[in-house]
PDB file of C-alpha atoms in Angstrom:
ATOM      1  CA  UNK A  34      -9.395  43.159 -40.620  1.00 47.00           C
ATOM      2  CA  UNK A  35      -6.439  40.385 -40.069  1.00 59.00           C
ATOM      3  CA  UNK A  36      -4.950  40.919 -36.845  1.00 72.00           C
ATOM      4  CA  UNK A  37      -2.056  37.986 -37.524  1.00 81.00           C
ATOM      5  CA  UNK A  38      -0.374  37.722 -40.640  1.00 86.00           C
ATOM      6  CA  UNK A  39       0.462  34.763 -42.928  1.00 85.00           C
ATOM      7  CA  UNK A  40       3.843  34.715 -41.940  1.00 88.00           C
ATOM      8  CA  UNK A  41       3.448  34.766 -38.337  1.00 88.00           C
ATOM      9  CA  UNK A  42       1.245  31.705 -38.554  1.00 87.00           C
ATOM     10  CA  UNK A  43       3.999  30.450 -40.798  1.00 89.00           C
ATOM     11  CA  UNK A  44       6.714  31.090 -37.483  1.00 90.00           C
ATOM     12  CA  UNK A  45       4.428  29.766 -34.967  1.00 90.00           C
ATOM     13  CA  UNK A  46       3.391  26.353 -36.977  1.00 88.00           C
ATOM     14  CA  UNK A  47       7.819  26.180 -37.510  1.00 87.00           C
ATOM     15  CA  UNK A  48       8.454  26.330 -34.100  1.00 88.00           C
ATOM     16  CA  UNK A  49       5.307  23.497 -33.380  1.00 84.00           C
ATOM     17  CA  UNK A  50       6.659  21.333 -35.452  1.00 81.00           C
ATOM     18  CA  UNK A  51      10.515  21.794 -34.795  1.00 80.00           C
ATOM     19  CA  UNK A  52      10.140  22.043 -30.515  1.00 79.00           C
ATOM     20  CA  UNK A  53      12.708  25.043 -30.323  1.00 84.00           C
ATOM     21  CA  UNK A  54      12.980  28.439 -31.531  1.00 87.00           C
ATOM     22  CA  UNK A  55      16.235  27.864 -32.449  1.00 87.00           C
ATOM     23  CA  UNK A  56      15.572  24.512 -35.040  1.00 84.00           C
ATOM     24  CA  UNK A  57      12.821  26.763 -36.609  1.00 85.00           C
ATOM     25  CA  UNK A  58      15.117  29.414 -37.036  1.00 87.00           C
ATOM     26  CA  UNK A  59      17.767  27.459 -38.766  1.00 87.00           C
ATOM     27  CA  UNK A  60      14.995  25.606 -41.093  1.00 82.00           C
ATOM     28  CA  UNK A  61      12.930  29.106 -41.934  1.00 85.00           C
ATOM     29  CA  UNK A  62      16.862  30.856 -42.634  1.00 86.00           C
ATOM     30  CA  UNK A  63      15.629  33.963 -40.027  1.00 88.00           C
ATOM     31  CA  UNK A  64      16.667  35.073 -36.741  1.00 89.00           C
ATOM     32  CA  UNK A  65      15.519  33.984 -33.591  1.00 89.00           C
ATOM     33  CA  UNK A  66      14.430  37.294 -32.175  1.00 90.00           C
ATOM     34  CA  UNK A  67      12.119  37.517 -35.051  1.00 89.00           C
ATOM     35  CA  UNK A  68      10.693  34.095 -34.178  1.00 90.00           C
ATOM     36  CA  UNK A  69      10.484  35.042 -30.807  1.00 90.00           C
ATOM     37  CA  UNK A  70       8.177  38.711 -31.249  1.00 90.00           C
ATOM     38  CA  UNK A  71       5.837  36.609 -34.033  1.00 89.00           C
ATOM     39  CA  UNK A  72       5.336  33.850 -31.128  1.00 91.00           C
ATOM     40  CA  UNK A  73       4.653  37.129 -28.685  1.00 91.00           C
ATOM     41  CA  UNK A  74       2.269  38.993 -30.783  1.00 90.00           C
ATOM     42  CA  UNK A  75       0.093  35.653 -31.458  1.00 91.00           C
ATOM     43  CA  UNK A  76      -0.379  34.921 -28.180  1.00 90.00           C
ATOM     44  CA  UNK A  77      -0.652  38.171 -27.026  1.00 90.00           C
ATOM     45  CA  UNK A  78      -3.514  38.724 -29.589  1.00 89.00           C
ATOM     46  CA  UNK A  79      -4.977  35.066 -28.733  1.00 88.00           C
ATOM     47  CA  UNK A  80      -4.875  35.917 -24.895  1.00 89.00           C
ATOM     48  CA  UNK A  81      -3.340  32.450 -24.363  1.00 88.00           C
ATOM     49  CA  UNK A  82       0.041  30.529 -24.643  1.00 89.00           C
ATOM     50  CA  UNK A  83       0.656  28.070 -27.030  1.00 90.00           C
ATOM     51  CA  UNK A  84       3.687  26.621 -25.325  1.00 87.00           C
ATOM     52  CA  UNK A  85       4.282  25.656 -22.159  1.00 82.00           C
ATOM     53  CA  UNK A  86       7.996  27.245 -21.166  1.00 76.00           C
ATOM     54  CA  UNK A  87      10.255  24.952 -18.471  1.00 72.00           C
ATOM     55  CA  UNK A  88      13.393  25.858 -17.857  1.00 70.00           C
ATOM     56  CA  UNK A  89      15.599  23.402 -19.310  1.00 65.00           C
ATOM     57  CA  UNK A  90      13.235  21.696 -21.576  1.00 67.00           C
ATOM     58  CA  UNK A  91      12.360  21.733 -24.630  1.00 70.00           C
ATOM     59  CA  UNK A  92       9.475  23.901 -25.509  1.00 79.00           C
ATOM     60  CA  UNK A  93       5.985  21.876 -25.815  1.00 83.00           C
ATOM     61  CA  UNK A  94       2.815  22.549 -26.962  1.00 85.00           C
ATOM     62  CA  UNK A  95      -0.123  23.278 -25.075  1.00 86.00           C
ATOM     63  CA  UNK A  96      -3.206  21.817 -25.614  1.00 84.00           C
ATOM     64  CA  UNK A  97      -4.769  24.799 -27.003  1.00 86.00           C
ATOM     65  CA  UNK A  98      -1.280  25.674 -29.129  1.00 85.00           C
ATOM     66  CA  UNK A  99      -1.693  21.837 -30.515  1.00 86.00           C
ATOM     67  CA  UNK A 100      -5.521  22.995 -31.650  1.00 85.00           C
ATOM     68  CA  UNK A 101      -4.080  26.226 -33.092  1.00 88.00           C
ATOM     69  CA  UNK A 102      -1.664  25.231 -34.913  1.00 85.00           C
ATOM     70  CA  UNK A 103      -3.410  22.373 -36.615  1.00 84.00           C
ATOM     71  CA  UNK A 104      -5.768  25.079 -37.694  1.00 85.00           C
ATOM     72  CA  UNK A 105      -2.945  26.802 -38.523  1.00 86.00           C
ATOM     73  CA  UNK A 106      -1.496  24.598 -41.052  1.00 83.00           C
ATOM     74  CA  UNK A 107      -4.885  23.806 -42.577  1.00 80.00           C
ATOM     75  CA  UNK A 108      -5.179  27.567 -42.982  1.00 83.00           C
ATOM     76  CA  UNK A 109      -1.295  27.730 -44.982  1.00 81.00           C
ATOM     77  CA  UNK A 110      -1.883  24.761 -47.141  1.00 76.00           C
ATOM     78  CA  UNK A 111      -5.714  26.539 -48.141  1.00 76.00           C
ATOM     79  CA  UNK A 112      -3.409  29.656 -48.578  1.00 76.00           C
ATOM     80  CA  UNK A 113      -1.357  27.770 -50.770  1.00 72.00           C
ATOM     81  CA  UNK A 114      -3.822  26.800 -52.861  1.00 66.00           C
ATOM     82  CA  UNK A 115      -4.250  30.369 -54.438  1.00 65.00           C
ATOM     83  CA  UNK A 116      -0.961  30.347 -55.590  1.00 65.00           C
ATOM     84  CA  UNK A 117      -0.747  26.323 -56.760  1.00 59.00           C
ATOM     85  CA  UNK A 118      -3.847  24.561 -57.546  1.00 49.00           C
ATOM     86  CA  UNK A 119      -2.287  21.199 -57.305  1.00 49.00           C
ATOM     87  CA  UNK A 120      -0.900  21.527 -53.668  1.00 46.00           C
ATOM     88  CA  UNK A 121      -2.526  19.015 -51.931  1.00 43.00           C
ATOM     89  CA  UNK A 122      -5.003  20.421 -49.087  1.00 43.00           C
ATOM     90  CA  UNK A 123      -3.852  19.156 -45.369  1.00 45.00           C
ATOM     91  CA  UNK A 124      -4.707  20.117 -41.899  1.00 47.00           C
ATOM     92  CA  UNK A 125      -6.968  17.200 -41.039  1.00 57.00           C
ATOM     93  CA  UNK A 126      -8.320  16.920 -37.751  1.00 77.00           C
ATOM     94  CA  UNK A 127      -6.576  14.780 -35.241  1.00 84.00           C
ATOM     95  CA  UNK A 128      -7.324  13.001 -31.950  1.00 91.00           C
ATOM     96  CA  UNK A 129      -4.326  11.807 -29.483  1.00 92.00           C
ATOM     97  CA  UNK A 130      -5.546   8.617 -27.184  1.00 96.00           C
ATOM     98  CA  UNK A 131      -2.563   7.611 -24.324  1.00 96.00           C
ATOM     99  CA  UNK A 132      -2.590   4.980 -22.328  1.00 97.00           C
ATOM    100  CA  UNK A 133      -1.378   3.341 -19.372  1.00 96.00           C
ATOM    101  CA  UNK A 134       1.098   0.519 -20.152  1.00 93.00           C
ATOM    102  CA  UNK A 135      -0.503  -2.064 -18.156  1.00 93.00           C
ATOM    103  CA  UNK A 136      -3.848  -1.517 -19.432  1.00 95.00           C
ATOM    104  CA  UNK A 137      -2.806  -1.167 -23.213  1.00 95.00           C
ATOM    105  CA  UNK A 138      -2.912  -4.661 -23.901  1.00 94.00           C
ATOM    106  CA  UNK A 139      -6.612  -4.776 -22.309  1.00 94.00           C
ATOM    107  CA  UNK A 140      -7.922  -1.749 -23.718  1.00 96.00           C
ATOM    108  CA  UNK A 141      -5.993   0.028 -26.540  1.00 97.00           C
ATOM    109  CA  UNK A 142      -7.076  -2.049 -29.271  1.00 97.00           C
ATOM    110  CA  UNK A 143     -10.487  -1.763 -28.835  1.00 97.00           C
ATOM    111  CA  UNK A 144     -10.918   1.669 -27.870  1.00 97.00           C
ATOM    112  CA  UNK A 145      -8.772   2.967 -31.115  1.00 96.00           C
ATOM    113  CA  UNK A 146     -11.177   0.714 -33.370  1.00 96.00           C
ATOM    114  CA  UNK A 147     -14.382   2.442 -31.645  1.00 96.00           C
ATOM    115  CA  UNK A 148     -12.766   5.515 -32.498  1.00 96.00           C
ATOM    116  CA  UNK A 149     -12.962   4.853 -35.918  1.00 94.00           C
ATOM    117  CA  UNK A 150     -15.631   3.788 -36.346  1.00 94.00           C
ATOM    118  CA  UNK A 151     -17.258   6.422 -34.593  1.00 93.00           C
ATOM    119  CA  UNK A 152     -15.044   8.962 -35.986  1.00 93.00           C
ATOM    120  CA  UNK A 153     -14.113   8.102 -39.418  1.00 90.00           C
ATOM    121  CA  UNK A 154     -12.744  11.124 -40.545  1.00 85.00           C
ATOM    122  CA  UNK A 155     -10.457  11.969 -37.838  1.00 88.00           C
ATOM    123  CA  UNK A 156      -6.436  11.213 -37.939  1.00 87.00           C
ATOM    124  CA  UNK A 157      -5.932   9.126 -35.079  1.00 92.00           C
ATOM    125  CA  UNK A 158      -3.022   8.456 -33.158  1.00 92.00           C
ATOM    126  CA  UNK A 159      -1.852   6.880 -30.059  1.00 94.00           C
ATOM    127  CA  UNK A 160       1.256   6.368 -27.053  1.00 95.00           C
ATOM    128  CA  UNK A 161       1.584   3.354 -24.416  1.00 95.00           C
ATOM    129  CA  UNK A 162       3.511   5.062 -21.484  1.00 94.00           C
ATOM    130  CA  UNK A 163       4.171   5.240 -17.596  1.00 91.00           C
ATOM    131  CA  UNK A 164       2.238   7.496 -15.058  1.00 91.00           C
ATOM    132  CA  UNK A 165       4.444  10.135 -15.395  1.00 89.00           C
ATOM    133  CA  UNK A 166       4.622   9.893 -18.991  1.00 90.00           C
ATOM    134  CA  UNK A 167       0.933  10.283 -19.114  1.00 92.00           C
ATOM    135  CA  UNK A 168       0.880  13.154 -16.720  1.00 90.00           C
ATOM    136  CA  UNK A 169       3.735  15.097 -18.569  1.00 88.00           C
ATOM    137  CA  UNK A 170       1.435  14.270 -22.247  1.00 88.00           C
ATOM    138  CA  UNK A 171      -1.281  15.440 -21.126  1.00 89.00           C
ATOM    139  CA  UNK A 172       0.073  18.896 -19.232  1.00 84.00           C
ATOM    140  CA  UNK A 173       2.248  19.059 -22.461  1.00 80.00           C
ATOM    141  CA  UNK A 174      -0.672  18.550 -25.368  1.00 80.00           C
ATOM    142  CA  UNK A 175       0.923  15.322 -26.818  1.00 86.00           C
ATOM    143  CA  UNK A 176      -2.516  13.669 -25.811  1.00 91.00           C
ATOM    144  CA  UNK A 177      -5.908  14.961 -25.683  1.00 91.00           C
ATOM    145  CA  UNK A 178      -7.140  12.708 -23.331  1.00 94.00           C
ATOM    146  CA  UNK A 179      -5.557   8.666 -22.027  1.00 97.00           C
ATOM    147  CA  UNK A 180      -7.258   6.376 -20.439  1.00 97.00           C
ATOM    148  CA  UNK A 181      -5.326   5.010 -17.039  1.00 96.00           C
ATOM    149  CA  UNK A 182      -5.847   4.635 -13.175  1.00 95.00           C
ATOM    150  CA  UNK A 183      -6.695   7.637 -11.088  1.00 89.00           C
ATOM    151  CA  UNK A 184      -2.849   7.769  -9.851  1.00 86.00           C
ATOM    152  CA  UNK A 185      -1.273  11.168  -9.480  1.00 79.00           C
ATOM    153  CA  UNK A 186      -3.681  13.618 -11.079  1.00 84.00           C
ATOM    154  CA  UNK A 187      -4.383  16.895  -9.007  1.00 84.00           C
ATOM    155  CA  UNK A 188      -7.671  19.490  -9.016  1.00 83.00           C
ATOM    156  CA  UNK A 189      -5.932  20.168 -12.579  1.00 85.00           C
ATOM    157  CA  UNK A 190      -7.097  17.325 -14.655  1.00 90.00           C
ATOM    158  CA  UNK A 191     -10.684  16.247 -15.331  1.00 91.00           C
ATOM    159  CA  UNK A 192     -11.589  12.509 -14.724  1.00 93.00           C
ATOM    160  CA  UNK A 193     -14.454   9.988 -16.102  1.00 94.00           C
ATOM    161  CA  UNK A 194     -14.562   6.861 -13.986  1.00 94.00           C
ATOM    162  CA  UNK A 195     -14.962   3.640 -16.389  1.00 96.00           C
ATOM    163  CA  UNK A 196     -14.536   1.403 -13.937  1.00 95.00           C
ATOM    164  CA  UNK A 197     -13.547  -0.360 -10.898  1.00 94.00           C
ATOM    165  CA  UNK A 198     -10.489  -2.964 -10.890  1.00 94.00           C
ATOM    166  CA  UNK A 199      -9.809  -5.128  -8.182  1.00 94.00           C
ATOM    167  CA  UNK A 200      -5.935  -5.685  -7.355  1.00 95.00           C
ATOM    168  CA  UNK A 201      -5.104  -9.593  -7.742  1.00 96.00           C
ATOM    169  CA  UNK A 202      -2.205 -11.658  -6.108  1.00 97.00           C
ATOM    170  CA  UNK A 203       0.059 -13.626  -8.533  1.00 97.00           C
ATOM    171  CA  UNK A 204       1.578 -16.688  -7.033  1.00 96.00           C
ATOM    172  CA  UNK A 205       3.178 -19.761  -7.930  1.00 97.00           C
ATOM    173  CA  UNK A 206       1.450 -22.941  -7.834  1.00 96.00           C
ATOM    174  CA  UNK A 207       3.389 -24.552  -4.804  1.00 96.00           C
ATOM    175  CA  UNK A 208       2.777 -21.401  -2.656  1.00 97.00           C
ATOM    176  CA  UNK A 209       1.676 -21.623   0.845  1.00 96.00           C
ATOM    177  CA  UNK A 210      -1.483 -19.594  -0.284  1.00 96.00           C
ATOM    178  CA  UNK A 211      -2.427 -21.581  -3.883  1.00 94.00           C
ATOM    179  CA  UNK A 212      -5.335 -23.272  -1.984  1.00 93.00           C
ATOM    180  CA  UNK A 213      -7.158 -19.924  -0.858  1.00 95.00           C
ATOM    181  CA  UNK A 214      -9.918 -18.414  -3.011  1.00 95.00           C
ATOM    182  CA  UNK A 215      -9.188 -14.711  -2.301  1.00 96.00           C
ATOM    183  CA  UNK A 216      -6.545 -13.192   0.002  1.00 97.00           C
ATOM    184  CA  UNK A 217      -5.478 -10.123   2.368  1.00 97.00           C
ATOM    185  CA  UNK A 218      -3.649  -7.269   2.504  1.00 97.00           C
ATOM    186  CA  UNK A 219      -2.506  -8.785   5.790  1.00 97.00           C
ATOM    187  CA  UNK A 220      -1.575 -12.342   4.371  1.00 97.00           C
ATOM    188  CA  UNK A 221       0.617 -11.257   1.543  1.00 97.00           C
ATOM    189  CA  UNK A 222       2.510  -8.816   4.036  1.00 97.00           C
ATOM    190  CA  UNK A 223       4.467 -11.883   5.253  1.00 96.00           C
ATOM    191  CA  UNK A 224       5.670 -12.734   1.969  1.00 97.00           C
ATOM    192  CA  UNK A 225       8.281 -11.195  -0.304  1.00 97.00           C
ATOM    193  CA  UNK A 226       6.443  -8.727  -3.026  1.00 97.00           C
ATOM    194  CA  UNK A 227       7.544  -8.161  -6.760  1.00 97.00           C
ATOM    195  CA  UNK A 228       6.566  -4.764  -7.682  1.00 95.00           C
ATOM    196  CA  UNK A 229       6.513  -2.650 -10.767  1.00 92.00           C
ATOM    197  CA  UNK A 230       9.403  -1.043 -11.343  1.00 91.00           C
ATOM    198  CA  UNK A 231       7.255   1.888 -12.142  1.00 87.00           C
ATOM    199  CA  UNK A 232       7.055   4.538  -9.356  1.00 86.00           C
ATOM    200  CA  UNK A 233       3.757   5.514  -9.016  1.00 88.00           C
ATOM    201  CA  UNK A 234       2.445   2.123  -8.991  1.00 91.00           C
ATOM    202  CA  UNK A 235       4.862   0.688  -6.544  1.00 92.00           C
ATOM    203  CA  UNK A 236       4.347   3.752  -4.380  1.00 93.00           C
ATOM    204  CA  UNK A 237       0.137   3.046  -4.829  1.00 93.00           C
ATOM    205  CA  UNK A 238       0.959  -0.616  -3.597  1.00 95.00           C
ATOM    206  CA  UNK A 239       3.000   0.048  -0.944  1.00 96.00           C
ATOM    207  CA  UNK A 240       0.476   2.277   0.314  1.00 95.00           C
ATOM    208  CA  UNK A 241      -2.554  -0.047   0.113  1.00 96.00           C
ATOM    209  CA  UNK A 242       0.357  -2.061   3.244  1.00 96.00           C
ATOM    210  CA  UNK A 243       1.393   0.698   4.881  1.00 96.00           C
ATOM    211  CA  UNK A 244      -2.376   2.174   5.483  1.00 94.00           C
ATOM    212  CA  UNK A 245      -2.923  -0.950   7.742  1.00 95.00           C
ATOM    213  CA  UNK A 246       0.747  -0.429   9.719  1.00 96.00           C
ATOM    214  CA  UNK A 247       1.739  -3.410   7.438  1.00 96.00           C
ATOM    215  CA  UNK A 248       5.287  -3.073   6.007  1.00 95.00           C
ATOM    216  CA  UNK A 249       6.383  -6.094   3.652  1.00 96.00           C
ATOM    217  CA  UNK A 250       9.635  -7.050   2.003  1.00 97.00           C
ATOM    218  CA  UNK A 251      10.411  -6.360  -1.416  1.00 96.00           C
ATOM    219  CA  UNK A 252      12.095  -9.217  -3.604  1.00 97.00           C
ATOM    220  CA  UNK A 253      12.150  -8.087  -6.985  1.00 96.00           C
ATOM    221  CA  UNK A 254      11.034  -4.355  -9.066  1.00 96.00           C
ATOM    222  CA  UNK A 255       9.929  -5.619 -12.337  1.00 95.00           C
ATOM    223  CA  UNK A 256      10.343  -4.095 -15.706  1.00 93.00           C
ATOM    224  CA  UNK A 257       7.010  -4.948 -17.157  1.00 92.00           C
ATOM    225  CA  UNK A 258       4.033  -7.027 -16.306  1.00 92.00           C
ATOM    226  CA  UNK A 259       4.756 -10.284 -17.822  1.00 94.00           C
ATOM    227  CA  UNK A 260       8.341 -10.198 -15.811  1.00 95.00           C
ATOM    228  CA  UNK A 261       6.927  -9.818 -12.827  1.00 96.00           C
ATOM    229  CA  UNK A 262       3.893 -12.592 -13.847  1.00 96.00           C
ATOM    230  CA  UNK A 263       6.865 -14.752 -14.655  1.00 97.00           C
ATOM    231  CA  UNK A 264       8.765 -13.938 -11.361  1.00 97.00           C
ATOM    232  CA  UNK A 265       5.950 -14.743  -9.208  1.00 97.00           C
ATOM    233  CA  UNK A 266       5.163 -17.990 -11.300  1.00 97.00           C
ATOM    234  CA  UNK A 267       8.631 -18.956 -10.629  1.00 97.00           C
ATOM    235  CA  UNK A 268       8.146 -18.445  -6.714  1.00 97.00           C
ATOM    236  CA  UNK A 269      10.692 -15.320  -6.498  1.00 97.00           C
ATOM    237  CA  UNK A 270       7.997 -13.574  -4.429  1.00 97.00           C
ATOM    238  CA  UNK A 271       4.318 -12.376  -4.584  1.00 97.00           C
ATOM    239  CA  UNK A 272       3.184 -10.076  -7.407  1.00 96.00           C
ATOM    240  CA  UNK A 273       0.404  -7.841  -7.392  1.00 95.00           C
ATOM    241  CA  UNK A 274      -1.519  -6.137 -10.496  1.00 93.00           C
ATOM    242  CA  UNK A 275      -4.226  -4.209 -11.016  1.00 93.00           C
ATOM    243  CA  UNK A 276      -4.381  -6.168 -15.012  1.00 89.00           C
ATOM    244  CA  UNK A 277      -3.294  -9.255 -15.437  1.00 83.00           C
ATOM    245  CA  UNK A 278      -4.922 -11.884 -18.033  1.00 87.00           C
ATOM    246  CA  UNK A 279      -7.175 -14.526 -17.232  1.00 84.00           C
ATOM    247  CA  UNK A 280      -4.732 -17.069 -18.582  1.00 87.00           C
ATOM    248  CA  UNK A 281      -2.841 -19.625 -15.826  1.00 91.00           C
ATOM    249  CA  UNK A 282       0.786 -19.640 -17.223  1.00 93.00           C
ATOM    250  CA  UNK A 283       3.510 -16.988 -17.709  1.00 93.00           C
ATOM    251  CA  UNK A 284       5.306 -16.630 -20.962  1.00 92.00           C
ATOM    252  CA  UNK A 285       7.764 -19.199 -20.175  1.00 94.00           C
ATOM    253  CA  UNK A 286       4.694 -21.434 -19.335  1.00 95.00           C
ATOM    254  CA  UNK A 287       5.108 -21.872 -15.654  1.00 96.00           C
ATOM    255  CA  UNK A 288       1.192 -22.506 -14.033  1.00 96.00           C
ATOM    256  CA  UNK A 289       0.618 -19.247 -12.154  1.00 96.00           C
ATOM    257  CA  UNK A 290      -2.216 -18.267 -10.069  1.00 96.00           C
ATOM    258  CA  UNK A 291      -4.032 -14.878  -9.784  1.00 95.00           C
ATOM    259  CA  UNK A 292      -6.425 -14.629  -6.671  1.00 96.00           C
ATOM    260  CA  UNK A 293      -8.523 -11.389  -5.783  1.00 96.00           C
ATOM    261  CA  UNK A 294      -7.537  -9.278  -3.199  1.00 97.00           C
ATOM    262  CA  UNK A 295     -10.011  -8.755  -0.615  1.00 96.00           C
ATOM    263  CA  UNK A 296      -9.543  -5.736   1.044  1.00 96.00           C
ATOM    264  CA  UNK A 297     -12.325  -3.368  -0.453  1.00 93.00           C
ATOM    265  CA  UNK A 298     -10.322  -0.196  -0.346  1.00 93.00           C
ATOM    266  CA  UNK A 299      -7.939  -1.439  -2.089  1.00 95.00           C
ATOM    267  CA  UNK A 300      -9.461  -1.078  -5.473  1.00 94.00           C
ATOM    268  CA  UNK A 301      -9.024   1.656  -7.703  1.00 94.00           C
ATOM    269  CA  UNK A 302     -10.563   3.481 -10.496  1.00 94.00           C
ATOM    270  CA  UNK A 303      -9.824   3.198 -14.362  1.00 96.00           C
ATOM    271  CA  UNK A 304     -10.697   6.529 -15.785  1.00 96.00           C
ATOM    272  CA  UNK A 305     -10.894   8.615 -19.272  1.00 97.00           C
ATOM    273  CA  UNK A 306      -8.569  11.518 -18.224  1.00 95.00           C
ATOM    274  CA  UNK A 307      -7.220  14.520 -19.582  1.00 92.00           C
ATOM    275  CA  UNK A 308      -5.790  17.850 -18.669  1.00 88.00           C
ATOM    276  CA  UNK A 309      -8.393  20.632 -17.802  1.00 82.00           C
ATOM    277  CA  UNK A 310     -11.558  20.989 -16.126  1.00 75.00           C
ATOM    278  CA  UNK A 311     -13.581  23.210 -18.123  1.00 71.00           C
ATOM    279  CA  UNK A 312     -15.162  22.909 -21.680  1.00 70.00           C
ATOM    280  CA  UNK A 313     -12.860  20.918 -24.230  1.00 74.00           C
ATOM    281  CA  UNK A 314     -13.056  20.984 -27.892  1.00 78.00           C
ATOM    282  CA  UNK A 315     -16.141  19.448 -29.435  1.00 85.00           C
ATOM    283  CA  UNK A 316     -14.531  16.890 -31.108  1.00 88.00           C
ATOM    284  CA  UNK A 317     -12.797  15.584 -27.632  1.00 89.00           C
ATOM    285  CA  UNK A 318     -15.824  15.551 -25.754  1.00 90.00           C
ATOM    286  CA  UNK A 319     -17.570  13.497 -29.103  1.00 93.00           C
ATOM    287  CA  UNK A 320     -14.375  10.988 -28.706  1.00 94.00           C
ATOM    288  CA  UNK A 321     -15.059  10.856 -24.679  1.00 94.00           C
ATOM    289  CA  UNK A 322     -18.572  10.122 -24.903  1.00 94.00           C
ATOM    290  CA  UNK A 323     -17.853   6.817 -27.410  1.00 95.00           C
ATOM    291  CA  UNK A 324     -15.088   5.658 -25.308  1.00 95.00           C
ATOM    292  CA  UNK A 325     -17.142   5.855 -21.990  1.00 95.00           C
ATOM    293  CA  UNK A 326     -20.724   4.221 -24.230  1.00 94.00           C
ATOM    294  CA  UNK A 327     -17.552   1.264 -24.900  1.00 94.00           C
ATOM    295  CA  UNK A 328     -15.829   0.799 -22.140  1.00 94.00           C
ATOM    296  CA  UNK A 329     -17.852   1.885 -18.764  1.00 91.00           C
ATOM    297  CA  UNK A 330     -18.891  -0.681 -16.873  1.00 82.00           C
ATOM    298  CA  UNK A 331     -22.090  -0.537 -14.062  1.00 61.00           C
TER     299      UNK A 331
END
């Protein structure tokens, strides 16, 4: 026996793909309140939600709603089939990789072509965003899984250590430092800093200072992480990055110089997170396990 009918699959996948009860109303010509009771009695009958309700925001899928209504839609178009043998057949099934901004340019690339090659028949997709734009995907079901520092994930989210990165200065080639090999926590503190602009990461930084009772200027917040690269090149302060490439000149081509840090607790984990701590769909943990065989590191 069907417990859900076609057309209550048909209201749930309108308001997926739509974000709001009242778009899907307005594209399906019905009323809201009949919208509303399909979206009830599915996940009433699932014993789950398939959107995650904030006041004031839009309405997003959950992880598990993203799942269902992929199968959803595959489950329409085969439906549709029966009545037009030349409708094409789609519901394919889809992976969602996020990643931190600063470590995109590192480890994006690479990870999304190991995907497909491990995965060839999978629709993949990806997003480059901030801490809290990861956090707020993943919650929110926009990505499966992202790969970025372990920075402001609670008991809720489940977390695969790659590897460990070592925080670097970034200072021009005239400053009173350039001739060291590594420095401290304790010798930068009595220079200006450029920090992200980002507020998890300047918040992480700040801490690594303030853990030792050290409490440094600021000089500059910067946008991105060839700005701040830049700034520090041009002596506006000292940056400090958990990724920055190997190569000795900013954009503009001013010599720069990137020395380790040397204060052992201050490095931090790069991890394979997502949202969730018990078992994940199949396909996920397949995706996990080629990403960590790529990019974990002994």
């Amino acid at each position: 026996m069907l417990y859900l009918t076609l057309r209550q699959y048909e209201y749930v996948c309108a308001i997926g793909r739509h974000g709001s009860l009242s778009a899907a109303a307005l594209r399906l010509n019905v009323s809201q309140p009949a919208l509303s009771n399909a979206l009830t009695r599915v996940e009433s009958h699932l014993g789950y939600p398939l959107f995650s309700r904030r006041r004031g925001a839009p309405m997003a899928l959950t992880p598990q709603g993203r799942k269902f209504i992929e199968e959803a839609e595959a489950l329409l178009n085969r439906a549709a089939l029966l009545e037009d043998s030349k409708q094409p057949v789609a519901g394919e099934s889809r992976l969602r990789l996020g990643c931190f901004i600063d470590l995109a340019p590192f480890l994006l690339a690479q990870s999304l072509h190991h995907l497909r090659k491990a995965l060839p028949d999978i629709v993949l997709t990806h997003g480059v965003e901030t801490f809290e734009g990861l956090i707020a995907g993943l919650i929110d079901g926009k990505y499966d899984f992202a790969l970025t520092y372990d920075l402001g994930m609670d008991a809720g989210f489940s977390c695969r250590k790659l590897f460990d990165s070592t925080p670097r200065a970034l200072l021009s080639a005239d400053h009173p430092l350039a001739r060291a090999d590594q420095v401290s926590l304790a010798e930068l503190a009595k220079y200006p800093l450029i920090l992200s602009k980002e507020g998890l990461s300047a918040q992480h930084v700040l801490g690594l200072f303030r853990r030792k009772a050290l409490h440094p200027t600021i000089s500059h917040r910067a946008e991105s992480l060839e700005i701040q690269r830049s700034l520090a090149a041009h002596g506006e302060g000292v940056g400090i990055s958990y990724a920055s490439p190997e190569s000795g000149y900013s954009y503009d081509q001013v010599h720069l110089l990137s020395l380790p840090i040397s204060d052992r607790d201050a490095t931090e984990a790069v991890v394979l997170a997502r949202h969730g701590t018990g078992p994940t769909d199949p396909l996920i943990t397949t995706a996990e396990r080629a990403l960590i065989v790529l990019l974990q590191r002994e």
